Short mmCIF file of C-alpha atoms in Angstrom, two decimals:
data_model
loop_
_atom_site.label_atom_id
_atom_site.label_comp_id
_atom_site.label_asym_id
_atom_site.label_seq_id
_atom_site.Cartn_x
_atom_site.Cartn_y
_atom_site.Cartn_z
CA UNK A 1 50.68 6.80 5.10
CA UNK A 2 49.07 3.49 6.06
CA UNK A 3 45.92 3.42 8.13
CA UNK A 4 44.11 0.35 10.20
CA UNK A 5 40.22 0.01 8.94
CA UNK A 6 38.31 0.37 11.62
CA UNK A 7 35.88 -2.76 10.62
CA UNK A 8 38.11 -5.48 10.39
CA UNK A 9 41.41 -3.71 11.18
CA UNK A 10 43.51 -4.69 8.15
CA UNK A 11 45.88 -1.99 6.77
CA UNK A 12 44.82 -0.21 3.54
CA UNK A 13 46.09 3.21 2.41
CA UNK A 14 44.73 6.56 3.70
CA UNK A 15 42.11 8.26 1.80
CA UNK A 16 40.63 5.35 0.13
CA UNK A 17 37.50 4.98 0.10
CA UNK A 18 36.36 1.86 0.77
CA UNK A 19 38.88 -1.15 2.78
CA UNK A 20 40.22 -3.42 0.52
CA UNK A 21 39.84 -6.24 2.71
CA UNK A 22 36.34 -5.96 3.85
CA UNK A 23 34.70 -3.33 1.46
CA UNK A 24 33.41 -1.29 3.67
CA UNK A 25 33.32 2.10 3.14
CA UNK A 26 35.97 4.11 5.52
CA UNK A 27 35.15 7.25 7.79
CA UNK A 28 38.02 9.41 6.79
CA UNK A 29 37.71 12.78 5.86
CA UNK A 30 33.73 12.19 6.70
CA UNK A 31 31.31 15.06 7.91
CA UNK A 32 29.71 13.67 11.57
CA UNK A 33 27.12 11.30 11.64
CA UNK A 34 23.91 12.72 12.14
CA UNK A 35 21.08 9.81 10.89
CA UNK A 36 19.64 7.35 12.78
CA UNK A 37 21.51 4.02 14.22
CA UNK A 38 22.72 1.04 11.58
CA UNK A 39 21.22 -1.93 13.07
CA UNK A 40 23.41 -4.26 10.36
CA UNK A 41 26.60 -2.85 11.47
CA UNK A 42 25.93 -0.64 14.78
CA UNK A 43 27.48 2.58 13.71
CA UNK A 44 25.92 5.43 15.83
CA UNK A 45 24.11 7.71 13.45
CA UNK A 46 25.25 6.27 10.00
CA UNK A 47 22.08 5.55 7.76
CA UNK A 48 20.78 8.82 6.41
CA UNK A 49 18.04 9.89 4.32
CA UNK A 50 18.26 7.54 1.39
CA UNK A 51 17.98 4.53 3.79
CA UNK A 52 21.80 3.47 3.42
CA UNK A 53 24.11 3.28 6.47
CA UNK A 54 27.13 5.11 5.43
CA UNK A 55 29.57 2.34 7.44
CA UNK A 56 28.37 -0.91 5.71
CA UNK A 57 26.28 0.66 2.78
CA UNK A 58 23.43 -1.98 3.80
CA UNK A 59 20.14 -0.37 3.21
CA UNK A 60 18.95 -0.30 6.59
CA UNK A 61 15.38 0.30 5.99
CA UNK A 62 13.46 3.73 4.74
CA UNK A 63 10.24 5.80 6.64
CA UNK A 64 7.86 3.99 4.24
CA UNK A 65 9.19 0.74 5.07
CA UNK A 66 6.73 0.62 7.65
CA UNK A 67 4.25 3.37 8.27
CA UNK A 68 0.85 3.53 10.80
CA UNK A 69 -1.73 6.10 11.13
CA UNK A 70 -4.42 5.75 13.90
CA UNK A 71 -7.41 7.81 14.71
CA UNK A 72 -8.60 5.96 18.29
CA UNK A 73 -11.70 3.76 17.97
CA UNK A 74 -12.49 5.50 15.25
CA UNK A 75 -10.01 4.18 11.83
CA UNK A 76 -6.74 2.59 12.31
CA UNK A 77 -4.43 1.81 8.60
CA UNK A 78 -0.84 0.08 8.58
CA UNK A 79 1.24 -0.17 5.37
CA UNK A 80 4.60 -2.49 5.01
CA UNK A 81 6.68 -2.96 2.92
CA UNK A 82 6.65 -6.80 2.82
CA UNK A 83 9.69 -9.63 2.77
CA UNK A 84 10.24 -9.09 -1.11
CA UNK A 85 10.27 -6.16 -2.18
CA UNK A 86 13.29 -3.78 -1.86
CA UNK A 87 10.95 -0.93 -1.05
CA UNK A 88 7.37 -0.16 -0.29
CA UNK A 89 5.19 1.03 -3.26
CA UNK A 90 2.08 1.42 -2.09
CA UNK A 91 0.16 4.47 0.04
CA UNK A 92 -2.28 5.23 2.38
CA UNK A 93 -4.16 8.68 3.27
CA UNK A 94 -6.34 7.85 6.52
CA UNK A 95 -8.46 11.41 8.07
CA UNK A 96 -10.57 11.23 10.38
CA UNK A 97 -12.96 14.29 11.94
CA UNK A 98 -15.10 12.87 14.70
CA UNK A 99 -17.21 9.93 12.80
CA UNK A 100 -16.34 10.30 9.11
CA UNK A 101 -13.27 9.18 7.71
CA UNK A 102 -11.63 9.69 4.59
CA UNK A 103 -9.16 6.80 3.40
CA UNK A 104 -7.27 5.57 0.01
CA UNK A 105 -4.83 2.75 -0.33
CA UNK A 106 -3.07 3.15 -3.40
CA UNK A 107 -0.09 0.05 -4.68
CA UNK A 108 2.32 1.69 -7.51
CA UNK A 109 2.66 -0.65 -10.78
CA UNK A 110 6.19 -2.12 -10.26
CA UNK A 111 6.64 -2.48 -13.90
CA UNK A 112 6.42 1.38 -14.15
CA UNK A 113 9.05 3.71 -13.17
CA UNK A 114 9.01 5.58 -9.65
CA UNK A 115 5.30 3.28 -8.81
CA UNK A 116 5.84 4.73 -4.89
CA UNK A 117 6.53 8.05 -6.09
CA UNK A 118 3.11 7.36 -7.85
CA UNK A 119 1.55 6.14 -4.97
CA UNK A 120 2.10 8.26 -2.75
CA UNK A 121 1.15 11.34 -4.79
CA UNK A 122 -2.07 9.79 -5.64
CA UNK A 123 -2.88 9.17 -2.21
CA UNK A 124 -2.07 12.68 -1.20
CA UNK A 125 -4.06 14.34 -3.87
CA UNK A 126 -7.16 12.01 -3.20
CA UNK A 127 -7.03 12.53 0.50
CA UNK A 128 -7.45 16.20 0.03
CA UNK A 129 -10.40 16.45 -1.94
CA UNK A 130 -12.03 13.50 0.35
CA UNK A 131 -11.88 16.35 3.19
CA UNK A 132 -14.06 18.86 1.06
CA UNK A 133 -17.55 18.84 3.09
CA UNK A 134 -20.35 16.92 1.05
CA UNK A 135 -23.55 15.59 0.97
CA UNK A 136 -22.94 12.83 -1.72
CA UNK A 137 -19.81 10.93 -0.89
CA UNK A 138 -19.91 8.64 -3.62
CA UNK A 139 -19.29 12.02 -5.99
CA UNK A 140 -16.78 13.21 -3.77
CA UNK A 141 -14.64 9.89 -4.11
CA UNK A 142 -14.64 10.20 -8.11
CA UNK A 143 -13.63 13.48 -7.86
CA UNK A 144 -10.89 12.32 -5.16
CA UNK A 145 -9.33 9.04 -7.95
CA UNK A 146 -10.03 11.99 -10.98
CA UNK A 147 -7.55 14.28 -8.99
CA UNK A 148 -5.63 11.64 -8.11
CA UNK A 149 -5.34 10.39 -11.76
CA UNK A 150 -4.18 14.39 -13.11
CA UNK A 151 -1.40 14.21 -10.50
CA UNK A 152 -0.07 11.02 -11.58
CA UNK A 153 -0.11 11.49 -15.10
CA UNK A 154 1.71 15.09 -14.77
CA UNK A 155 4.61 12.63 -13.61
CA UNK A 156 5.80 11.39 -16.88
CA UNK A 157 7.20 14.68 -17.70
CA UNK A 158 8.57 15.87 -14.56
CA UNK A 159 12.16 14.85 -12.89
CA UNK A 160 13.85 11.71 -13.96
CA UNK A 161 13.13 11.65 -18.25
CA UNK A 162 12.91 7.72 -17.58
CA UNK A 163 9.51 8.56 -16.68
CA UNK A 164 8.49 9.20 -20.15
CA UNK A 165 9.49 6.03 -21.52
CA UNK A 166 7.82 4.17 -18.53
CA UNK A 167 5.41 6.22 -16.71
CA UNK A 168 5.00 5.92 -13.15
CA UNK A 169 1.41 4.60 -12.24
CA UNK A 170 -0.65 3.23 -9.59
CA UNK A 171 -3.99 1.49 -8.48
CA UNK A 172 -6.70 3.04 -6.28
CA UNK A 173 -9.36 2.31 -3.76
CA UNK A 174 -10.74 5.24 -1.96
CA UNK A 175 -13.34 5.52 0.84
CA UNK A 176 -15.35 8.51 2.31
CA UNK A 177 -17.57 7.78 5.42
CA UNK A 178 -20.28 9.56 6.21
CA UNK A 179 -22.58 8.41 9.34
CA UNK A 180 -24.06 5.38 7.90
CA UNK A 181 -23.38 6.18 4.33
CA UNK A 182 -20.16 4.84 2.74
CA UNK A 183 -19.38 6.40 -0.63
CA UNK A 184 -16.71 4.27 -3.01
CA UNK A 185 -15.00 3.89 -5.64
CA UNK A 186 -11.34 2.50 -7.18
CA UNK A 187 -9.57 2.30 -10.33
CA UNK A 188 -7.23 -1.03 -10.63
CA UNK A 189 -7.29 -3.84 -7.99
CA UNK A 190 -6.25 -2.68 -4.77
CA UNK A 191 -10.00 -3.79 -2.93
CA UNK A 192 -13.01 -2.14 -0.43
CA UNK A 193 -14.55 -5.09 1.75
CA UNK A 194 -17.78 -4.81 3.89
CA UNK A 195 -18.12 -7.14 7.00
CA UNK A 196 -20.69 -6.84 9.20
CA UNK A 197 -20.38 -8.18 12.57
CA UNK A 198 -22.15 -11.14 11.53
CA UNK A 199 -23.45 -12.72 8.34
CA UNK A 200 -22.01 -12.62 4.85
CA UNK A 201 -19.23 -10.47 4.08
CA UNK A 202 -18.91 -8.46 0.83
CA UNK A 203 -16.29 -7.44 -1.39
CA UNK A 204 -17.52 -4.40 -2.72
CA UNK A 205 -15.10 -3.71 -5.60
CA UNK A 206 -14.42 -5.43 -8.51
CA UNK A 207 -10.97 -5.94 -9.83
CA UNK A 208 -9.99 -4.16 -13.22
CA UNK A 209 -7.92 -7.40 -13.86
CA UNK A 210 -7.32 -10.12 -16.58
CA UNK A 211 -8.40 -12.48 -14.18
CA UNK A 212 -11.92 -10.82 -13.68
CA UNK A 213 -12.53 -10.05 -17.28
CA UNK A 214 -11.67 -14.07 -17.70
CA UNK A 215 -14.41 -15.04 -15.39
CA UNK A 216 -16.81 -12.37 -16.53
CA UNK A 217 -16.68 -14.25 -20.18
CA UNK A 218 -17.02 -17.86 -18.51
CA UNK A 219 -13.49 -18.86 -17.74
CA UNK A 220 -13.18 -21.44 -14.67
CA UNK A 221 -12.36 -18.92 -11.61
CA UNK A 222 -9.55 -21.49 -10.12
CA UNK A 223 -7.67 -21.36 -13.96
CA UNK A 224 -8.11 -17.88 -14.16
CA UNK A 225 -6.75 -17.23 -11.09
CA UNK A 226 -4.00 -19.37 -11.69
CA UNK A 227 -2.95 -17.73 -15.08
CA UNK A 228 0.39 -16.13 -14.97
CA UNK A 229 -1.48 -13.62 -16.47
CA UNK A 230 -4.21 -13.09 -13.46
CA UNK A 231 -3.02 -10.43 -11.88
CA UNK A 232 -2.39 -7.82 -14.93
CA UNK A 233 -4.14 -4.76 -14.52
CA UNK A 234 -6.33 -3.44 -17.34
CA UNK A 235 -6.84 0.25 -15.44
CA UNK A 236 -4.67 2.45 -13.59
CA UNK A 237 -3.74 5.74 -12.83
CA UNK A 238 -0.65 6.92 -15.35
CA UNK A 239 -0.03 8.83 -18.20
CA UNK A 240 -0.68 5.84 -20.30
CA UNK A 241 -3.82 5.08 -18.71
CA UNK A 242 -5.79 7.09 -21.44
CA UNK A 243 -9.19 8.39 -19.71
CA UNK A 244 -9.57 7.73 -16.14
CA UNK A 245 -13.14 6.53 -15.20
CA UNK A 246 -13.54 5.62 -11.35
CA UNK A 247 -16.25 3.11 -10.93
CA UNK A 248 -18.04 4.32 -7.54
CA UNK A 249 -21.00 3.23 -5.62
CA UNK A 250 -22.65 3.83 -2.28
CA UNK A 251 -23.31 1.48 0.35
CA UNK A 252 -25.87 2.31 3.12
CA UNK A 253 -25.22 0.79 6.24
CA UNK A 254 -27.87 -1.01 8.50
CA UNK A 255 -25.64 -2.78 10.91
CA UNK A 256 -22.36 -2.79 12.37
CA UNK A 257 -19.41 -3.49 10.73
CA UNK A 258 -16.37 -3.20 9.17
CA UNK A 259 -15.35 -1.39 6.40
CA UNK A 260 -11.72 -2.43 5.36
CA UNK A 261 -9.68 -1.14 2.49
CA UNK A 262 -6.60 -3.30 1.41
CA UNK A 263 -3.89 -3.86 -1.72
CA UNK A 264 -3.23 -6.94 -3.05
CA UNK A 265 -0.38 -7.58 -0.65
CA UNK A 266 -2.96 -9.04 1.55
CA UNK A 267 -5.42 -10.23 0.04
CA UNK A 268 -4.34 -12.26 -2.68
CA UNK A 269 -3.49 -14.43 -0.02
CA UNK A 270 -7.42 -14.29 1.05
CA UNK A 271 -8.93 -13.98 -2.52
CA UNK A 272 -12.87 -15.50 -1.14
CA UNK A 273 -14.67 -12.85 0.96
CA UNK A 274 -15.43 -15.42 3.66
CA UNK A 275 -12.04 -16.45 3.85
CA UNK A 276 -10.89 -12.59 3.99
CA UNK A 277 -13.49 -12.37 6.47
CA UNK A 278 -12.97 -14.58 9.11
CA UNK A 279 -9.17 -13.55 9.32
CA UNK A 280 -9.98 -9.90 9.82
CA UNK A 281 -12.84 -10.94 12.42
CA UNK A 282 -10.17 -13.10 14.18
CA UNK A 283 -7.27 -10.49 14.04
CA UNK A 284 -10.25 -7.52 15.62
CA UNK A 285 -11.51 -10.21 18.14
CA UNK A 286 -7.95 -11.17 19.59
CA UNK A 287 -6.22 -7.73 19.14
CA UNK A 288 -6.82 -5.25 22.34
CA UNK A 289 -7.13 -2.20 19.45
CA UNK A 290 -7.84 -1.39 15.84
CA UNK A 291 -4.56 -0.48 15.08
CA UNK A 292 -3.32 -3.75 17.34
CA UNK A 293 -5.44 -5.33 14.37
CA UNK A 294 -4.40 -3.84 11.44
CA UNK A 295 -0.80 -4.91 12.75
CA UNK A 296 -2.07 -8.43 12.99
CA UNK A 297 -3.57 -8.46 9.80
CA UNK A 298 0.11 -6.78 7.96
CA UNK A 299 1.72 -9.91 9.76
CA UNK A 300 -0.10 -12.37 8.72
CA UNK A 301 0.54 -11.34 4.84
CA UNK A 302 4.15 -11.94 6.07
CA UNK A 303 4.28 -14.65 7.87
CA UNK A 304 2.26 -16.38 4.20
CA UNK A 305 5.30 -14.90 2.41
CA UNK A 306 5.36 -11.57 1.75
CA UNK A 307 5.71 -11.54 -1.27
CA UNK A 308 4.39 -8.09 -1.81
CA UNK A 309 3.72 -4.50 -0.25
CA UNK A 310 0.94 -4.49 2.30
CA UNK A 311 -1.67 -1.95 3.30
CA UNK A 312 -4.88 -2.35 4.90
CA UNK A 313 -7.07 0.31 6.54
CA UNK A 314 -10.03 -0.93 9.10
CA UNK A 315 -12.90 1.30 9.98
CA UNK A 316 -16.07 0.27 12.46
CA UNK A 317 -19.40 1.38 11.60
CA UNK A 318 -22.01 1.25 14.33
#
């Protein structure tokens, strides 16, 4: 029995399946379409939950692709998954309950296996303990990145074995907000960035990079940066990490501000405070709302390339 493909309407055999003229796979004998539209192809229902339409088998994008979380005036976080990467490894935890706000951006290692299955169980477990009431919030973020690091590491010998022989793993920044007190604290090079309204801004982290260590010992900053080398971790949350120790501080705040949490994605294309500063100023100035910013901010990484996953979480302190 000979049957017409319904993509490009050549012949090809009946239960085949895929057309051997186009390749694309054939509906026969299928179970009703029941995901969301293929925007590649146009088939009604065809992607489903793994991202891939089931017409075309183009992956037509996944829910972390592109993810927002918004809490009014109050904290506003985007993540994306950029122009280059096939999926989106990092993570983002954003709470809010009326003026304090818990965040965490976390960016999986892509040389490690499953790095957004990492993420994103980091920034789950993190985001929990950051909602346990306290009166020292610095304390309650290294508690937050030392759950955060027990979750990841019980990875390596769960599901796929390939975890064992490259354990999935992550970086961390986490932020609890309390009034005028801002306890943080981070483990890898994902970033935490004061800017007040006006003055100097402040990058309050400090990578746990080769790049950083370079500089610490005297290298020139514009060759370390420019090693291939300058953007290797040296800590991160994994099985291999060996001992996890958060570095954390606690910033009081006297003026208003910004507080803004961020991976790599964004700004290694902004590595100089002032320089991250005055494009986050610009994007909050011009954009009618936070999250109008954050957007702003996510599409400016792309339009410079996009050459990795993006995440950046704002929150105004007045």
């Amino acid at each position: 029995m000979i049957e017409d493909c319904a993509s490009c309407a050549d012949e090809r055999a009946a239960g085949a399946a895929f057309c051997e003229n186009c390749g694309k796979a054939l509906a026969t004998g299928a179970e009703p379409a029941t995901g969301t539209d293929c925007a590649a192809c146009g088939a009604a229902g065809a992607v489903g939950a793994d991202g891939y339409c089931g017409t075309c088998g183009i992956l037509a994008g996944r829910p972390r692709d592109h993810a927002e979380a918004e809490a009014g005036a109050v904290a506003a976080a985007v993540t994306d998954r950029g122009l280059r990467h096939h999926r989106n490894e990092d993570a983002m935890w954003l709470a809010a309950r009326g003026s304090d706000v818990d965040a965490v951006v976390c960016d999986g290692v892509s040389a490690s296996f499953d790095p957004d299955v990492a993420s994103e169980a980091a920034a789950e477990a993190a985001g929990k303990v950051l909602a346990a009431a306290t009166t020292d919030p610095a304390a309650q973020v290294a508690a937050a990145i030392t759950a955060a690091a027990e979750v990841v590491a019980e990875l390596a010998g769960t599901g796929d074995p390939r975890r064992a022989a490259s354990n999935p793993a992550c970086t961390i920044v986490a932020a609890c907000v309390r009034e005028s007190e801002i306890g943080y604290g981070w483990v890898g090079d994902s970033r935490a960035y004061w800017i007040p309204e006006e003055g100097d801004a402040e990058q309050l982290t400090e990578d746990d990079s080769w790049a950083t260590h370079a500089i610490a010992l005297g290298a020139d900053p514009q060759a370390a940066w420019n090693n291939p080398k300058a953007h290797a971790i040296t800590a991160w949350l994994g099985a291999d990490a060996g001992p996890v120790q958060p570095r954390t501080a606690t910033l009081e705040v006297e003026r208003p501000g910004l507080l803004v949490l961020c991976s790599d994605g964004l700004w290694n294309y902004l590595t100089e405070p002032a320089a991250f500063a005055e494009t986050v100023r610009r994007a909050v100035r011009e954009a009618p709302d936070l999250l109008a910013a954050a957007r702003a901010l996510t599409a400016f990484a792309n339009e410079q390339g996009g050459a990795d996953n993006i995440t950046v979480v704002l929150v105004p302190i007045n």
